[in-house]
PDB file of C-alpha atoms in Angstrom:
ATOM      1  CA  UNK Q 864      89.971   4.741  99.255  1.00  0.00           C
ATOM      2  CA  UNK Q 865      89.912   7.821 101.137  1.00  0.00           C
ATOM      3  CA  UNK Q 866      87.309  10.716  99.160  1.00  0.00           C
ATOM      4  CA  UNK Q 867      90.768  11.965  97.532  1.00  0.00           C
ATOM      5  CA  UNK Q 868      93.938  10.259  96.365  1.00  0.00           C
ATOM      6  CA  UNK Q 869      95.967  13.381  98.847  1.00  0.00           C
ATOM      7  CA  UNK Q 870      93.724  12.228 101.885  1.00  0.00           C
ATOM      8  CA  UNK Q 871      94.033   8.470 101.099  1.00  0.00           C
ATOM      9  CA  UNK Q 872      97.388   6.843 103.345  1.00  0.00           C
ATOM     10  CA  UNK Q 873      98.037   4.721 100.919  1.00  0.00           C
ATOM     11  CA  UNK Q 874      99.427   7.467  98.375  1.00  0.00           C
ATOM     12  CA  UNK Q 875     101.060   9.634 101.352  1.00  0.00           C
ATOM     13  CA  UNK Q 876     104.475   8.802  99.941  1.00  0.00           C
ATOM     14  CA  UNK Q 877     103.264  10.149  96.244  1.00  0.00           C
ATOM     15  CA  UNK Q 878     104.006  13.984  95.410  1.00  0.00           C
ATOM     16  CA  UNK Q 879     101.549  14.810  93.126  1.00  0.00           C
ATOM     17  CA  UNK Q 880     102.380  16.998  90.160  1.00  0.00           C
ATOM     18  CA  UNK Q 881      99.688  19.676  89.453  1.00  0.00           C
ATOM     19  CA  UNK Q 882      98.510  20.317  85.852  1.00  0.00           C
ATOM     20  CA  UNK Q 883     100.926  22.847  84.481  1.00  0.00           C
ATOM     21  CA  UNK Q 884      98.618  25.213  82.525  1.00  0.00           C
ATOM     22  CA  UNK Q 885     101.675  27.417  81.876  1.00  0.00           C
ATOM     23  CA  UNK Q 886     100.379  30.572  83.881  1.00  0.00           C
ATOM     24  CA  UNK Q 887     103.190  29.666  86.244  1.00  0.00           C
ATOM     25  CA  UNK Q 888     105.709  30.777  83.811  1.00  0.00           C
ATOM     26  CA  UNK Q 889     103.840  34.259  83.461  1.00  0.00           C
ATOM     27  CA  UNK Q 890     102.061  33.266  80.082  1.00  0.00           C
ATOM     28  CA  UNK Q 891      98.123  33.675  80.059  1.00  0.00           C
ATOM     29  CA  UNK Q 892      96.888  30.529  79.098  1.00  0.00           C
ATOM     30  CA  UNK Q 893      93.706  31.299  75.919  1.00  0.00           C
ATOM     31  CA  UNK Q 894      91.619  29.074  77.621  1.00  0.00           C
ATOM     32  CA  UNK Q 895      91.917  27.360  80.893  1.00  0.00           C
ATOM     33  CA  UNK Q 896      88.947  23.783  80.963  1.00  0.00           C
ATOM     34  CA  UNK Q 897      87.427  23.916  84.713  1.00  0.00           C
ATOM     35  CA  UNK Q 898      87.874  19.973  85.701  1.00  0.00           C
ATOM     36  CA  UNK Q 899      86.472  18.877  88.313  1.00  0.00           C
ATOM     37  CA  UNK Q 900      88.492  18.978  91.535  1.00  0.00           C
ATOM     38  CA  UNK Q 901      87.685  14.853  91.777  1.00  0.00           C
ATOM     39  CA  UNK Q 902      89.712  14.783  88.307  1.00  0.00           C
ATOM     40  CA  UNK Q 903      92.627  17.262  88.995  1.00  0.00           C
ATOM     41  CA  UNK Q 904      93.802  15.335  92.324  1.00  0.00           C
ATOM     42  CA  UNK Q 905      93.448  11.857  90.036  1.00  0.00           C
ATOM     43  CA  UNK Q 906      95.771  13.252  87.310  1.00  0.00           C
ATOM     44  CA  UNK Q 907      98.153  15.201  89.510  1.00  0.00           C
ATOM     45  CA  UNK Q 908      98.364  11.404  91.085  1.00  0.00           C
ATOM     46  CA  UNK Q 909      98.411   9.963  87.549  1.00  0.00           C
ATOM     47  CA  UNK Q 910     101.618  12.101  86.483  1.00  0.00           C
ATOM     48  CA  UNK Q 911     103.551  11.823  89.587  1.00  0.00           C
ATOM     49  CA  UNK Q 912     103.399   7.996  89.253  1.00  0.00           C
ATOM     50  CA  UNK Q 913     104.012   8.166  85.553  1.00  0.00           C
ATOM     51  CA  UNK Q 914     107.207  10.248  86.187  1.00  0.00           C
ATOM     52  CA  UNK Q 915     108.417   7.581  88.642  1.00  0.00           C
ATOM     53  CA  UNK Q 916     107.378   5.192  86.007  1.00  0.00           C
ATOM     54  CA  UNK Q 917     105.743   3.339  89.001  1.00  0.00           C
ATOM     55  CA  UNK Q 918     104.270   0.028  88.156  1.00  0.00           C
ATOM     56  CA  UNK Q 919     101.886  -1.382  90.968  1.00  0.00           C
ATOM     57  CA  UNK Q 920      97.998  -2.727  91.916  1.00  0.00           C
ATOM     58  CA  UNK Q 921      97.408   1.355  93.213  1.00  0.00           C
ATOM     59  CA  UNK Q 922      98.832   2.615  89.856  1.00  0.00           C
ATOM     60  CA  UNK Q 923      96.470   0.267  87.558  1.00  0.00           C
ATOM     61  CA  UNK Q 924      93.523   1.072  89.709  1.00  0.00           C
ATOM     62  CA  UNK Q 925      94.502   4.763  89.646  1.00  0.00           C
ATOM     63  CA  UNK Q 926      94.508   4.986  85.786  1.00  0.00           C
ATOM     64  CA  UNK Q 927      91.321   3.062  86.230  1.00  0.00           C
ATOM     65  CA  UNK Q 928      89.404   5.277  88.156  1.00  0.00           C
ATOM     66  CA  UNK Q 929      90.671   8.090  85.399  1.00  0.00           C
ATOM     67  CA  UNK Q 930      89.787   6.624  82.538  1.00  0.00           C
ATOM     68  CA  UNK Q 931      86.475   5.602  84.448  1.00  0.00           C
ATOM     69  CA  UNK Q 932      86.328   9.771  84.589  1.00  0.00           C
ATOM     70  CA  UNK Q 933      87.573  10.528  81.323  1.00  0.00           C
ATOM     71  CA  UNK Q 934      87.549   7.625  78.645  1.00  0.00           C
ATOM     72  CA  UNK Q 935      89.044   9.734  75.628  1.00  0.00           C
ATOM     73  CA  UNK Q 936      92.494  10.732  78.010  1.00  0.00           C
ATOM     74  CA  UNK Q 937      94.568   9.024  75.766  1.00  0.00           C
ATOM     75  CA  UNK Q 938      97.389   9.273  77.779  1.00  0.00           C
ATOM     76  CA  UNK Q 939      96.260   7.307  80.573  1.00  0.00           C
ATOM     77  CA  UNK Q 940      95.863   4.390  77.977  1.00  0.00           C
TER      78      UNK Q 940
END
């Protein structure tokens, strides 16, 4: 794998879906939690192929290397 899942060919056909903190809609968020930019591509990654409901080797080893990152995202699970 390339150092990030938007540099890596393999997942050039993948739109990832940025973390919606809900400043985009005008409202100030209370608190915003700094994750690292290695995290934020891996989840914007992880939702995109969640909303396609995609089901492959590259989508277990994605919510691998996320949990791997964050064990308590119980959504990945």
């Amino acid at each position: 794998m390339a150092d990030t899942y938007a540099s890596d060919p393999e997942w050039a056909d993948i739109t990832p879906i940025p973390l919606n903190d809900g400043s985009e809609s005008g409202a100030m968020p209370l608190a915003t939690i700094a994750y690292p930019d290695e995290y934020l591509d891996a989840t914007s990654y992880l939702r995109a192929v969640m909303a396609a409901n995609e089901m492959s080797e590259r989508a277990l080893k994605l919510t691998e290397n996320v949990i791997s990152m964050n064990p308590a995202h119980y959504t990945v699970w």
